[in-house]
Coordinates of C-alpha atoms and ligand atoms in Angstrom, one line a residue:
X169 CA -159.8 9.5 32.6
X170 CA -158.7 6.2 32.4
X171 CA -158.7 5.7 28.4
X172 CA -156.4 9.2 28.0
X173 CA -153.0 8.9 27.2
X174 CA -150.3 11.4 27.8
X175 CA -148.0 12.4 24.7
X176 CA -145.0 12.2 27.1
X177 CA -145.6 8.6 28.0
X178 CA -146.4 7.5 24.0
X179 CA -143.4 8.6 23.0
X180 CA -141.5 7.0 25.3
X181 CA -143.4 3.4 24.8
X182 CA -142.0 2.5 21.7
X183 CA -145.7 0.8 21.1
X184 CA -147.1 0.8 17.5
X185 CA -150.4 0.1 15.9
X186 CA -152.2 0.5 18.8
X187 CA -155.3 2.4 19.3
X188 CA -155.0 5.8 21.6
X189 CA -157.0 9.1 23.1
X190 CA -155.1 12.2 23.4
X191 CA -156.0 15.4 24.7
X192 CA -154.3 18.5 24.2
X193 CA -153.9 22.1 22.3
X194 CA -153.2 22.5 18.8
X195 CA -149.2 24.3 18.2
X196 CA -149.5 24.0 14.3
X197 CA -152.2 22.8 11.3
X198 CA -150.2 22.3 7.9
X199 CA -151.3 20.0 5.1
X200 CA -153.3 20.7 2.1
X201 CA -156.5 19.6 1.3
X202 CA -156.5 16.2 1.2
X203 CA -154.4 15.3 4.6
X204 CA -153.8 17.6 8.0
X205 CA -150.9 17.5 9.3
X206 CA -151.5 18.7 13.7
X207 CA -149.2 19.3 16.0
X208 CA -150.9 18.6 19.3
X209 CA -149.2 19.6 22.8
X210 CA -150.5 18.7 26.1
X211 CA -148.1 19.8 28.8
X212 CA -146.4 16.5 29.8
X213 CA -143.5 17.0 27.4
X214 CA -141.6 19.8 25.3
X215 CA -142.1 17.0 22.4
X216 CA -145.7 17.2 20.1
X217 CA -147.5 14.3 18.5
X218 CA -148.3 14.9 15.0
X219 CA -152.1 13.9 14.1
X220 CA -152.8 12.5 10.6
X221 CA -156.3 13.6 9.5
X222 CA -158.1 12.7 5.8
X223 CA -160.1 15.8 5.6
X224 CA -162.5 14.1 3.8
X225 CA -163.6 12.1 7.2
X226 CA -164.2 14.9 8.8
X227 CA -166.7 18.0 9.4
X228 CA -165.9 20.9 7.1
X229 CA -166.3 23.0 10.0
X230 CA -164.5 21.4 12.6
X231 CA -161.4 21.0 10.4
X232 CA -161.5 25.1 9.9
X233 CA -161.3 25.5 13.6
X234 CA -159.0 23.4 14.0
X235 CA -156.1 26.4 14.0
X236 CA -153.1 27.0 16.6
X237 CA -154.3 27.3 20.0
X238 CA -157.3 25.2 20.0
X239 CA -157.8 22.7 22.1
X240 CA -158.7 19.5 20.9
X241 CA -159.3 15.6 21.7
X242 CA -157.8 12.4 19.1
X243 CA -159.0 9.5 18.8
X244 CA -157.1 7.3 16.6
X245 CA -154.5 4.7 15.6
X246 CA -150.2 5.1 17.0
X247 CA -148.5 4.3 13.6
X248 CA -144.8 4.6 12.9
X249 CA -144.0 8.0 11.2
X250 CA -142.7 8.0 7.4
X251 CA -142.0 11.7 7.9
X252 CA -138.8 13.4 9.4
X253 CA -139.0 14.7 13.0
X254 CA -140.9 12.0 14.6
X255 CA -140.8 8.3 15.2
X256 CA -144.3 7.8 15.7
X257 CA -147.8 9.7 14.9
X258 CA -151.2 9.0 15.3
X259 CA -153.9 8.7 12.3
X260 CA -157.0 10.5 13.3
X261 CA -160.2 8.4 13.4
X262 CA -162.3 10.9 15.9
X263 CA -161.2 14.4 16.6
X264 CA -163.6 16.4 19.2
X265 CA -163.1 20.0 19.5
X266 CA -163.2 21.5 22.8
X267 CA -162.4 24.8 22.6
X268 CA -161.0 26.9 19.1
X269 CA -158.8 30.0 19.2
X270 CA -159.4 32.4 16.5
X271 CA -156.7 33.1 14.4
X272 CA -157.5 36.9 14.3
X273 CA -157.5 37.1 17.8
X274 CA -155.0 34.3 19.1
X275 CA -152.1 36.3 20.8
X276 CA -149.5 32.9 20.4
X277 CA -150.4 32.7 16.8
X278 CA -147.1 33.3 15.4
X279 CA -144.0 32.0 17.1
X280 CA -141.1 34.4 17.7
X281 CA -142.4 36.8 20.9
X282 CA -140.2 38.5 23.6
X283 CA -139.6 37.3 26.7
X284 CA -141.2 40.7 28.1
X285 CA -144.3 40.6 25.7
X286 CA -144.9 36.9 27.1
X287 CA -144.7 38.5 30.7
X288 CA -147.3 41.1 29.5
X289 CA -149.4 38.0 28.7
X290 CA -148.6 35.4 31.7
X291 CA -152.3 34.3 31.7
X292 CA -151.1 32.7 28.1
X293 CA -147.4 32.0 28.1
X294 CA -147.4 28.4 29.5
X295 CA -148.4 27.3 26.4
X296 CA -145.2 28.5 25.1
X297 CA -142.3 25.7 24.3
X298 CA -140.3 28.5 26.5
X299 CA -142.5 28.1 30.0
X300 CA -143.3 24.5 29.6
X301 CA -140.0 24.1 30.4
X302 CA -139.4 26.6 32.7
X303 CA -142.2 25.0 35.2
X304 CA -142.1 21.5 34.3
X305 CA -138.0 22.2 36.1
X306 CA -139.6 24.2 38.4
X307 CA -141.8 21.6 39.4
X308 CA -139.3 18.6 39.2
X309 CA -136.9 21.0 41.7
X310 CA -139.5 21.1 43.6
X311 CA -140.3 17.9 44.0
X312 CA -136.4 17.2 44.6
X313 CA -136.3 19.2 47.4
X314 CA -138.5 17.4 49.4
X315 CA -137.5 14.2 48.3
X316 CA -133.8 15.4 49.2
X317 CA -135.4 16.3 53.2
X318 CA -137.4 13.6 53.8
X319 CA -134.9 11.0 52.8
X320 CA -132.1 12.9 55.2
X321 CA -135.6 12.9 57.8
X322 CA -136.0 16.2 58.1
X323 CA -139.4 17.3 59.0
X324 CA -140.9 20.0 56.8
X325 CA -142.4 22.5 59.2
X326 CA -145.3 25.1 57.7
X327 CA -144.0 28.7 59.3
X328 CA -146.6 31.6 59.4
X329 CA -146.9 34.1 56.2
X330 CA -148.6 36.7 58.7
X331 CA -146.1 37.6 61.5
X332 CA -146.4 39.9 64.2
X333 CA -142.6 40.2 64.9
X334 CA -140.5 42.9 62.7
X335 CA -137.1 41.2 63.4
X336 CA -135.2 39.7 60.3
X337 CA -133.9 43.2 59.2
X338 CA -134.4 41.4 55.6
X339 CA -135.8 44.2 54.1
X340 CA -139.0 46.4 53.9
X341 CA -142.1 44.7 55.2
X342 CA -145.6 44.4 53.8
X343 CA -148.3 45.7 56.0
X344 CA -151.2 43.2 56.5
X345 CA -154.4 45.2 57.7
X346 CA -158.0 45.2 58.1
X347 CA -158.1 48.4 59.1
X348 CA -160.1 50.9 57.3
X349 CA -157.2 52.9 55.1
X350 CA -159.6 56.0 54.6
X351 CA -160.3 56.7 58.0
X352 CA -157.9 54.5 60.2
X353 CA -158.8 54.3 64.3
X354 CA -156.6 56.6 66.1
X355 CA -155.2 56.7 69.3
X356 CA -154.9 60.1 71.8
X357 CA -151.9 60.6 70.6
X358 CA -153.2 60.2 67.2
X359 CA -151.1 57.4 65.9
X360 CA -153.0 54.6 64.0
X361 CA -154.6 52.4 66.7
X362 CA -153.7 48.6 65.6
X363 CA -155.2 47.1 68.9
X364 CA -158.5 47.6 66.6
X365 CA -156.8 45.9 63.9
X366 CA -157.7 42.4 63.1
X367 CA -154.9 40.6 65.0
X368 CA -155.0 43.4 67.6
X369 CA -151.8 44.1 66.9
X370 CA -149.6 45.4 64.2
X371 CA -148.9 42.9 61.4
X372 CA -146.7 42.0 58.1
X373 CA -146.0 39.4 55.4
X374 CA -143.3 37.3 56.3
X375 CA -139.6 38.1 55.0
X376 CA -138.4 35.2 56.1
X377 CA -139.7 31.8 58.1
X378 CA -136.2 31.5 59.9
X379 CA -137.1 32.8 63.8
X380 CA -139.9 29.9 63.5
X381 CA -138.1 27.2 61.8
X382 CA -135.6 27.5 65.2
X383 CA -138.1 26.9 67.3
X384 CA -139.0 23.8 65.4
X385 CA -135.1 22.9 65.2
X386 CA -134.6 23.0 68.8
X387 CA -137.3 19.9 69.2
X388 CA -137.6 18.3 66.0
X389 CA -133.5 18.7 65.2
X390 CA -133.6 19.0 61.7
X391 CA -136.5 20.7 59.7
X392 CA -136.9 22.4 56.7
X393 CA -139.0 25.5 55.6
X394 CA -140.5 25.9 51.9
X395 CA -142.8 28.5 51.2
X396 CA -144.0 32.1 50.1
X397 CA -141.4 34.9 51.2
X398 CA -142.2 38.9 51.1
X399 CA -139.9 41.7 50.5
X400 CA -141.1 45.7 49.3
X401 CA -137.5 46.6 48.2
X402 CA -137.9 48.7 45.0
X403 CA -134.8 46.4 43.5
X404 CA -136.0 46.4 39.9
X405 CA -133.1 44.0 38.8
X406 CA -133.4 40.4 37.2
X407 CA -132.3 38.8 40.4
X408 CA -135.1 40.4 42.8
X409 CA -139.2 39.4 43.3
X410 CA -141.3 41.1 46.1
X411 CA -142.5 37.4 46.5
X412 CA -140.5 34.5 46.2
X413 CA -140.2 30.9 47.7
X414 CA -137.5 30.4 49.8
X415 CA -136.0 26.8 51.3
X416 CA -134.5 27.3 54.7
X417 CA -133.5 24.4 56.5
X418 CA -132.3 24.1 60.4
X419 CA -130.5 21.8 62.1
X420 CA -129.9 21.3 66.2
X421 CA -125.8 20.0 66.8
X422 CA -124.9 21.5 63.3
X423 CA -121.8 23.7 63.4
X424 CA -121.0 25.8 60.2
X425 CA -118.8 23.6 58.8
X426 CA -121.5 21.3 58.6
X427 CA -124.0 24.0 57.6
X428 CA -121.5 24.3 54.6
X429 CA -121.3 20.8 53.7
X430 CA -125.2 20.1 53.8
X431 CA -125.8 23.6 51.4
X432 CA -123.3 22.0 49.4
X433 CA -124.7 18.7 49.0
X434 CA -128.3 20.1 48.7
X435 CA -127.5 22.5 45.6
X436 CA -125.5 19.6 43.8
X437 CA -128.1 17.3 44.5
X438 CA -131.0 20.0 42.7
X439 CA -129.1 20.2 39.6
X440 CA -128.0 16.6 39.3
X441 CA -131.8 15.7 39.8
X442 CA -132.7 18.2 37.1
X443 CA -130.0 16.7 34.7
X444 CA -131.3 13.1 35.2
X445 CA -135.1 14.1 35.4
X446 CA -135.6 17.3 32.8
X447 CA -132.9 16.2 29.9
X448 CA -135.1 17.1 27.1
X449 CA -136.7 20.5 28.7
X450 CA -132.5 21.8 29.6
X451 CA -131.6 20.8 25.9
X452 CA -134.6 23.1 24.6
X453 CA -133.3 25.8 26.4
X454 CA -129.8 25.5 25.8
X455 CA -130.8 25.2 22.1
X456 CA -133.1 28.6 22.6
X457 CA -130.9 30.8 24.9
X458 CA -127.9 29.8 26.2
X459 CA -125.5 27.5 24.3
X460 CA -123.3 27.0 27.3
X461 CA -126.3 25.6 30.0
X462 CA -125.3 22.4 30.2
X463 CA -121.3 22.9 30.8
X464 CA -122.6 25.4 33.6
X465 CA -124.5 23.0 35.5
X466 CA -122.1 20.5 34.9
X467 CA -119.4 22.6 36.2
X468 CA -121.4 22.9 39.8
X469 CA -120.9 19.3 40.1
X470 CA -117.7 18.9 39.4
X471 CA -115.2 20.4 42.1
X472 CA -115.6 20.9 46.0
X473 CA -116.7 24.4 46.2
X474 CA -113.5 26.8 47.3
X475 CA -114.5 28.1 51.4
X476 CA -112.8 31.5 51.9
X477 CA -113.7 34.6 54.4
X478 CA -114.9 37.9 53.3
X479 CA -111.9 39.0 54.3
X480 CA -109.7 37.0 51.8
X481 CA -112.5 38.0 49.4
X482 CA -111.8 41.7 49.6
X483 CA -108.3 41.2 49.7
X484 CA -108.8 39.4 46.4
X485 CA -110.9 42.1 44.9
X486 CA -109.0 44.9 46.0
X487 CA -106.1 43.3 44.2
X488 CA -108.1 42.3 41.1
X489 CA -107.2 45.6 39.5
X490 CA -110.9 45.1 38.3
X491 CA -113.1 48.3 37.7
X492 CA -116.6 48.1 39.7
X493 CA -119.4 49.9 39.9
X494 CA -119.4 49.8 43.6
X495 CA -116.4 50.4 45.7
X496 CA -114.7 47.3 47.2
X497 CA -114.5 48.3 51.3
X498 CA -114.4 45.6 54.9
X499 CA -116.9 46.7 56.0
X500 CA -119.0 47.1 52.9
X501 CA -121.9 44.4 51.7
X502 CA -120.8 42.8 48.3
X503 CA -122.9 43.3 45.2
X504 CA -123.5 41.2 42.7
X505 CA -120.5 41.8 40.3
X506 CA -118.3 41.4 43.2
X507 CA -119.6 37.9 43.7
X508 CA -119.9 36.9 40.4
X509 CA -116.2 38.1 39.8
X510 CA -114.8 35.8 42.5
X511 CA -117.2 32.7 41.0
X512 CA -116.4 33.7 37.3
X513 CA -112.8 35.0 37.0
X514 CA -110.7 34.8 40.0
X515 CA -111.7 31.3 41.4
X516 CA -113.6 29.5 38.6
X517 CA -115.9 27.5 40.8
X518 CA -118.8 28.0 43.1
X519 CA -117.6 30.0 46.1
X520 CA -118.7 29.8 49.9
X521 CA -117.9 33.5 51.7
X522 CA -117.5 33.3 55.6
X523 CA -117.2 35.2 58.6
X524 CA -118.9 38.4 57.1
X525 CA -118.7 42.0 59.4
X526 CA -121.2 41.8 61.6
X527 CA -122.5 45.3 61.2
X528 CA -123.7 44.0 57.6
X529 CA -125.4 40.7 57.9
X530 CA -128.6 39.9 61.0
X531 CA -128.5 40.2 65.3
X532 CA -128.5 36.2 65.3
X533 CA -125.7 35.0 63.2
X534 CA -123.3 33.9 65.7
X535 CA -120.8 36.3 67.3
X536 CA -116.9 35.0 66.8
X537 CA -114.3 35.7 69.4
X538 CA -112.7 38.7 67.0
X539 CA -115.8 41.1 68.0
X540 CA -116.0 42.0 64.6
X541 CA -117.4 39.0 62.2
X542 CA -120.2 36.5 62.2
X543 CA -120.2 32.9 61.1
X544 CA -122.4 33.5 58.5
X545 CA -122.0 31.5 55.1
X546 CA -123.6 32.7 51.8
X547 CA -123.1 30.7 48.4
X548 CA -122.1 32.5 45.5
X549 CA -123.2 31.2 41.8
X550 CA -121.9 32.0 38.7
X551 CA -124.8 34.3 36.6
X552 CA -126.5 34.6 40.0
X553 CA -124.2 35.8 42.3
X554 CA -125.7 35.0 46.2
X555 CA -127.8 32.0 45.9
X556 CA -127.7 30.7 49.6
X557 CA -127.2 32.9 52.9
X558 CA -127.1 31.4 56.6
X559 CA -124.9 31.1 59.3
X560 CA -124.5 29.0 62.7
X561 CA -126.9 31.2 64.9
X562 CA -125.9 32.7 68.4
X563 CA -127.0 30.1 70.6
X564 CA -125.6 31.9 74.2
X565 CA -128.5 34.0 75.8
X566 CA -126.2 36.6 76.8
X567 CA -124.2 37.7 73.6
X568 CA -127.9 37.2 71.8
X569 CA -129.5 39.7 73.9
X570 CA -126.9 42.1 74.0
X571 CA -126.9 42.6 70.2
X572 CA -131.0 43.0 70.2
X573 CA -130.1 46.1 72.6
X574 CA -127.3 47.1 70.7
X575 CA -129.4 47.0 67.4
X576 CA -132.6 48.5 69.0
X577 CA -134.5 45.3 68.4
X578 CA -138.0 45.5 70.7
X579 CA -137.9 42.9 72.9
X580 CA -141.4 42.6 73.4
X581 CA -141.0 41.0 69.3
X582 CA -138.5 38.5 70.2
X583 CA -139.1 37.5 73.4
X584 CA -140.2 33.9 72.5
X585 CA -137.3 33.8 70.6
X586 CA -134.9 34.6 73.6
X587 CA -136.5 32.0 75.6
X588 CA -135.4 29.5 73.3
X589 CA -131.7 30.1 74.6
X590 CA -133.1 30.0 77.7
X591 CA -134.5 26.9 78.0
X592 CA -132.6 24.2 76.5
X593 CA -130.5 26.2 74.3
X594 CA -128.1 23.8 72.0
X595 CA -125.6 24.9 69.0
X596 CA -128.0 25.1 65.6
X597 CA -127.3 26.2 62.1
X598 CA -129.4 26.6 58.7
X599 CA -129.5 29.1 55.5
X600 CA -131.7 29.6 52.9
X601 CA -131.9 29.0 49.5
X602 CA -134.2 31.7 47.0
X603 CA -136.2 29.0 45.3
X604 CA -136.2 31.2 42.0
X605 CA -132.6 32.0 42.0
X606 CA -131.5 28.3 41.6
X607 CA -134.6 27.9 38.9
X608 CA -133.2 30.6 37.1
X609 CA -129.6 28.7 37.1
X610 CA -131.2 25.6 35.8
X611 CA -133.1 27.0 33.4
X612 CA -130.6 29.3 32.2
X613 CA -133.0 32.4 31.4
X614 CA -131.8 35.8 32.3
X615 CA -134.4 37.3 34.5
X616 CA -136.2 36.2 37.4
X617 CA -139.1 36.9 36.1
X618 CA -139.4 34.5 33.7
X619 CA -138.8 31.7 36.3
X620 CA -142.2 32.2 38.6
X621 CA -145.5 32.4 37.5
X622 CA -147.2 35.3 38.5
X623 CA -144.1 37.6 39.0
X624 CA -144.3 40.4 42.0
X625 CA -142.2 43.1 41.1
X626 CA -142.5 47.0 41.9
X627 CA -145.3 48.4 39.9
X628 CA -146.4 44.9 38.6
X629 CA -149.3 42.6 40.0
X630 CA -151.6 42.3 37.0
X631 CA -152.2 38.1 36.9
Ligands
4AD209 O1 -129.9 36.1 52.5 P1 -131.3 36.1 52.9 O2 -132.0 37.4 53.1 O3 -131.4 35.2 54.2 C1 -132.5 35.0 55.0 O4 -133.6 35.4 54.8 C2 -132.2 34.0 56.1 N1 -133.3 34.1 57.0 C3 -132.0 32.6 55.5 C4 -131.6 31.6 56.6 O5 -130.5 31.6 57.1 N2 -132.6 30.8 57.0 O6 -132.2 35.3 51.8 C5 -131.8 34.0 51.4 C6 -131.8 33.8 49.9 C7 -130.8 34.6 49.2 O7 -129.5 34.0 49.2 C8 -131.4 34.7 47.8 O8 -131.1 33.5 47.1 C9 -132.9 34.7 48.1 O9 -133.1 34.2 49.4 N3 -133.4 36.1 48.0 C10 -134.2 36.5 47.0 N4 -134.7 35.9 45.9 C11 -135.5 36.7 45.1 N5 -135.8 37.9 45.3 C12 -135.4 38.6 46.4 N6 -135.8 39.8 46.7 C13 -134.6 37.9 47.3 N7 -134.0 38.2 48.5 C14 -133.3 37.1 48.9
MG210 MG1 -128.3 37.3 52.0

């Protein structure tokens, strides 16, 4: 592909009167019947290159499938632009067709769908100006994640999807089964016998790759997890997936302070990366949806984040003389409009909660000396709400295994685990970030399910 050029990269070359190949899909055809005017796409930019064609030089034919959608190749000439909207175009001299798009048929052949049509069509909807965007930022966060590891020398550490152990208390649990669902085996007692399953045991889709990425912490010191997470909750809300990716780092000699400060750093570093690296997908979308994008994720990077308990935090919404859906309660987990009125209203900047009940958050959060909290840390977003959750983790054997009883955790699931505080047991921390929540901040859009590909939500696996 050596003689292709990307759009993205003309644009920015300032070249002229040079010949070029492009390669791409057709967004509009105008012109009359002299000159075309095409509007070719190919992915590597929100920006088209318009293609000059003589219709005279060219096939009848070809020129009449040339329509919105196709997906054509240019040979021709970069010339500087005497039209409006563009500095450069390109005047056809070959134009190959690969593959047309009737106009009858063509589901993108007007501009102008809803977001939820698009979704009904996700096989189609990257070709949209809308999820161009959305996944080249997906893909630059990506990318700036790991960049952001490696250079601190983390060691990104692959944790299993399928897991045997039921421990997180996440959420529900998908079941992962060869097992004939007809006609399972049975035991005497006639419950289903999973020592004839596949693994020989029972065994689900991963909520979380936390219990692993310790045991990877406690050698390596600091790794990170990023991958495919599974939850069945029926939460049909614009914040939820039953698959998402989640980042979860953990670090060896890390108290929570430092937990704090490196979930800090981490987030600010994402959306300055996407500020410096997306400019012209963000200004798109603050043009499309949401006139105030830009200020928001300027606003993250702007103060020190305010560190407060849950304690203070009910205290402050208690006080708020605030009407919410859910009661306001110690004891009680925060919802989403609780969060987001402590990020919006009463503090005006990104929040970190501590020292949560520990009836409410998991066994391994670490135990402080009032008997009633946990060092847990979650970060609160404005729009989002709970964008990070982790904790220092109970490092003393002991306390650990106490809490296992207490919560009537088997231990034949978390024995390995245990032993980890056995042998060479050492003060650790992490938390971890839901990969589509922060795209969903940076991109601005309102539901979550415009922010992944193939969105898993209750009811929904079509793609
Ligand atoms: O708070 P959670 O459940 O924490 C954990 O799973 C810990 N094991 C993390 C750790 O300490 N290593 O989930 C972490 C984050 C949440 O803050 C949220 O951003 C995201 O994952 N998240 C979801 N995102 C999309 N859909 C869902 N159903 C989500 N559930 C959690
Ligand atoms: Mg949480």
């Amino acid at each position: 592909m050596k003689d292709r050029n990307k759009i993205k990269e003309l644009l920015a070359s300032g070249e002229q009167d040079i010949d070029v190949h492009i390669k791409g899909w057709v967004r509009t055809k105008r012109g009359n019947k002299n000159i075309a005017f095409i509007n070719v796409n190919d992915g590597s930019t929100i920006h088209n290159i318009q293609v000059v064609a003589e219709v005279a030089s060219f096939d009848a034919e070809l020129m009449k499938k040339i329509t919105t959608g196709a997906c054509i190749a240019v040979s021709g000439k970069l010339v500087e632009s005497l039209g409006k909207g563009q500095a450069v175009e390109i005047q056809a001299r070959e134009i190959t067709l690969y593959g047309e798009a009737d106009p009858e048929k063509y589901p993108l052949q007007k501009k102008g769908h809803s977001l939820e049509f698009l979704r009904e069509i996700a096989h189609l909807r990257f070709r949209t100006n809308t999820f161009g965007a959305v996944f080249r930022i997906r893909h630059s966060l990506s990318f700036a994640i790991h960049k952001f590891f490696n250079d601190k020398g983390f060691v990104y550490l692959h944790t299993p999807i399928i897991t045997g152990s039921d421990a997180e208390g996440a959420g529900e649990m998908f079941r992962v089964t060869t097992l004939d669902m007809q006609d399972p085996p049975r035991t005497d007692r006639g419950e289903i016998d999973y020592r004839q399953d596949f693994f020989g045991k029972e065994t689900k889709l991963t909520v979380s790759g936390q219990l692993e990425g310790e045991l990877g912490a406690l050698a390596l010191g600091e790794i990170y997890t990023f991958g495919p997470t599974f939850r069945a909750e029926n939460s049909n809300t614009p914040r939820h997936l039953a698959e998402f990716w989640m980042i979860e780092p953990e670090m060896t000699f890390y108290d929570n302070d430092d937990n704090m400060d490196l979930a800090e750093e981490f987030v600010k570093y994402l959306v300055r990366y996407a500020l410096e690296h997306n400019a012209d997908d963000l200004a798109f979308l603050q043009k499309m949806y949401d006139e105030e994008l830009l200020d928001r994720l300027r606003f993250i990077l702007e103060d020190d984040f305010v560190r407060t308990t849950y304690t203070d935090a009910i205290e402050i919404l208690s006080a708020s003389g605030q009407k919410f859906e859910f009661p306001v309660k110690w004891g009680a987990d925060l919802q989403a409009e609780h969060e987001r009125y402590l990020v919006e209203k009463h503090f005006k900047k990104p929040v970190i909660l501590t020292d949560y009940p520990k009836d409410i958050k998991a066994f391994y959060m670490k135990q402080n000396d009032d008997g009633k909290t946990v060092r847990a840390m979650d970060v609160l977003f404005p729009r989002i709400g709970e964008i990070i959750g982790g904790s220092q983790r109970e490092e003393d054997h002991d306390k650990l295994y106490r809490r296992i009883q207490e919560l009537n955790i088997p231990e034949k699931d978390l024995w390995w685990y245990l032993e980890t505080r056995v042998f060479g047991s050492a003060p650790h921390s992490g938390f971890g970030l839901g990969f589509e929540r922060l795209v969903l901040f940076v991109t601005g859009m309102a539901n979550i399910r415009d922010v992944i590909p193939f969105p898993r939500t209750p009811k929904n696996a079509e793609f």
